[in-house]
Coordinates of C-alpha atoms in Angstrom, one line a residue:
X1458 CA 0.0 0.0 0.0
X1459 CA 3.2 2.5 0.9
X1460 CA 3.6 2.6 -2.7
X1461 CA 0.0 4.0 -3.7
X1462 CA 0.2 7.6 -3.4
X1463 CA -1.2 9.5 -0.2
X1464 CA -4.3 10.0 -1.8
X1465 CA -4.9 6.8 -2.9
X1466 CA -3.9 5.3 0.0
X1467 CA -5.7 7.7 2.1
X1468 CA -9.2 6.6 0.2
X1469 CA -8.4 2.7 0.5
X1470 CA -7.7 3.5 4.3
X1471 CA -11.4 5.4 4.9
X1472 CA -13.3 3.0 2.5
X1473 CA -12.3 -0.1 3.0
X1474 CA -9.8 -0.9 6.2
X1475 CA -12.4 1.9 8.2
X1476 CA -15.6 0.8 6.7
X1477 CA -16.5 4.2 5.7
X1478 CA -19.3 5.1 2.5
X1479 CA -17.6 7.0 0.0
X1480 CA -20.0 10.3 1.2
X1481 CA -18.7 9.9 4.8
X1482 CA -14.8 9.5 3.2
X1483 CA -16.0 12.5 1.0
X1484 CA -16.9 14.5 4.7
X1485 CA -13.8 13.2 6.0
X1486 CA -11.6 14.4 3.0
X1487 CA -13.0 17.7 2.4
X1488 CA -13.8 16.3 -1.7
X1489 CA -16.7 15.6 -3.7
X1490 CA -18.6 12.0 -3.7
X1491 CA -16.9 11.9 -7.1
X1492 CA -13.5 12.6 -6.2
X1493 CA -13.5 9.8 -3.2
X1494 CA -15.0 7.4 -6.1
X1495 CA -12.6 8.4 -8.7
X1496 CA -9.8 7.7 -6.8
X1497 CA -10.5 4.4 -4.9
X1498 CA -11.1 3.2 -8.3
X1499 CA -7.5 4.5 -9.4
X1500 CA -5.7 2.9 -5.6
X1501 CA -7.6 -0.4 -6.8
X1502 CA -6.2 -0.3 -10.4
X1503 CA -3.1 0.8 -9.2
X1504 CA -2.7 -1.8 -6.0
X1505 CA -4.0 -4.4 -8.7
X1506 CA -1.3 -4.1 -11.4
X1507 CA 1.3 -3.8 -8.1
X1508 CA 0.3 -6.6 -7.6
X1509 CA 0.2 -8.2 -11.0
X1510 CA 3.8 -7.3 -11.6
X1511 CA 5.2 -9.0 -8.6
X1512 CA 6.0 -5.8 -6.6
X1513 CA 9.3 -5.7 -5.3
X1514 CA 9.0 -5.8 -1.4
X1515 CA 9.8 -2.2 0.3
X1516 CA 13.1 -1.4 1.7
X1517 CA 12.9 -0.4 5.3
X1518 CA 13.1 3.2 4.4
X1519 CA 10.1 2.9 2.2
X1520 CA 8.0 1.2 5.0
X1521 CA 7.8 4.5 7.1
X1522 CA 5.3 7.0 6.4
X1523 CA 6.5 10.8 7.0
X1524 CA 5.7 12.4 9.7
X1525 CA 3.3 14.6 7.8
X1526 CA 1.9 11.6 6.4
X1527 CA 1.4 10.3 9.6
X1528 CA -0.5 12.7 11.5
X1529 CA -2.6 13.8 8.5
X1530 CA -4.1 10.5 8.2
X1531 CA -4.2 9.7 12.1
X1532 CA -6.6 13.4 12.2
X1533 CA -8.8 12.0 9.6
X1534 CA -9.3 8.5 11.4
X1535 CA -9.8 9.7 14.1
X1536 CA -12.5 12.1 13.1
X1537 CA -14.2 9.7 10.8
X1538 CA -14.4 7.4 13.9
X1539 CA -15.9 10.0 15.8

């Protein structure tokens, strides 16, 4: 998933791992319905050919979100939980 980009990643997180409807991510993300669709369509493409070509496995480095990264998607959880 670390190699989706935050975006993508962020969508995948809200929709799927927190069981959120693409309105609620939309509230959660500040977007349109169509925005939160759009993309977890493009993170499932994208995690999908990842996938297909055998991804090579990420280098310790790569595993760790930013900082930034990190709190900006904690927030949002954590008010979509709410």
């Amino acid at each position: 998933l670390h190699r989706l980009e935050p975006k993508l990643r962020e969508v995948l997180a809200l929709t799927v791992a927190s069981g959120l409807s693409h309105d609620d991510a939309a509230r959660v993300m500040g977007c349109p319905v169509g925005t939160v669709k759009s993309r977890a369509f493009r993170a499932r493409r994208e995690l999908r050919r990842l996938l297909d070509e055998g991804a090579q496995p990420l280098t310790a480095e790569e595993q760790r979100p930013t900082r930034r990264e990190m709190s900006d998607e904690d927030e949002r959880l954590a008010q979509a939980l709410e």
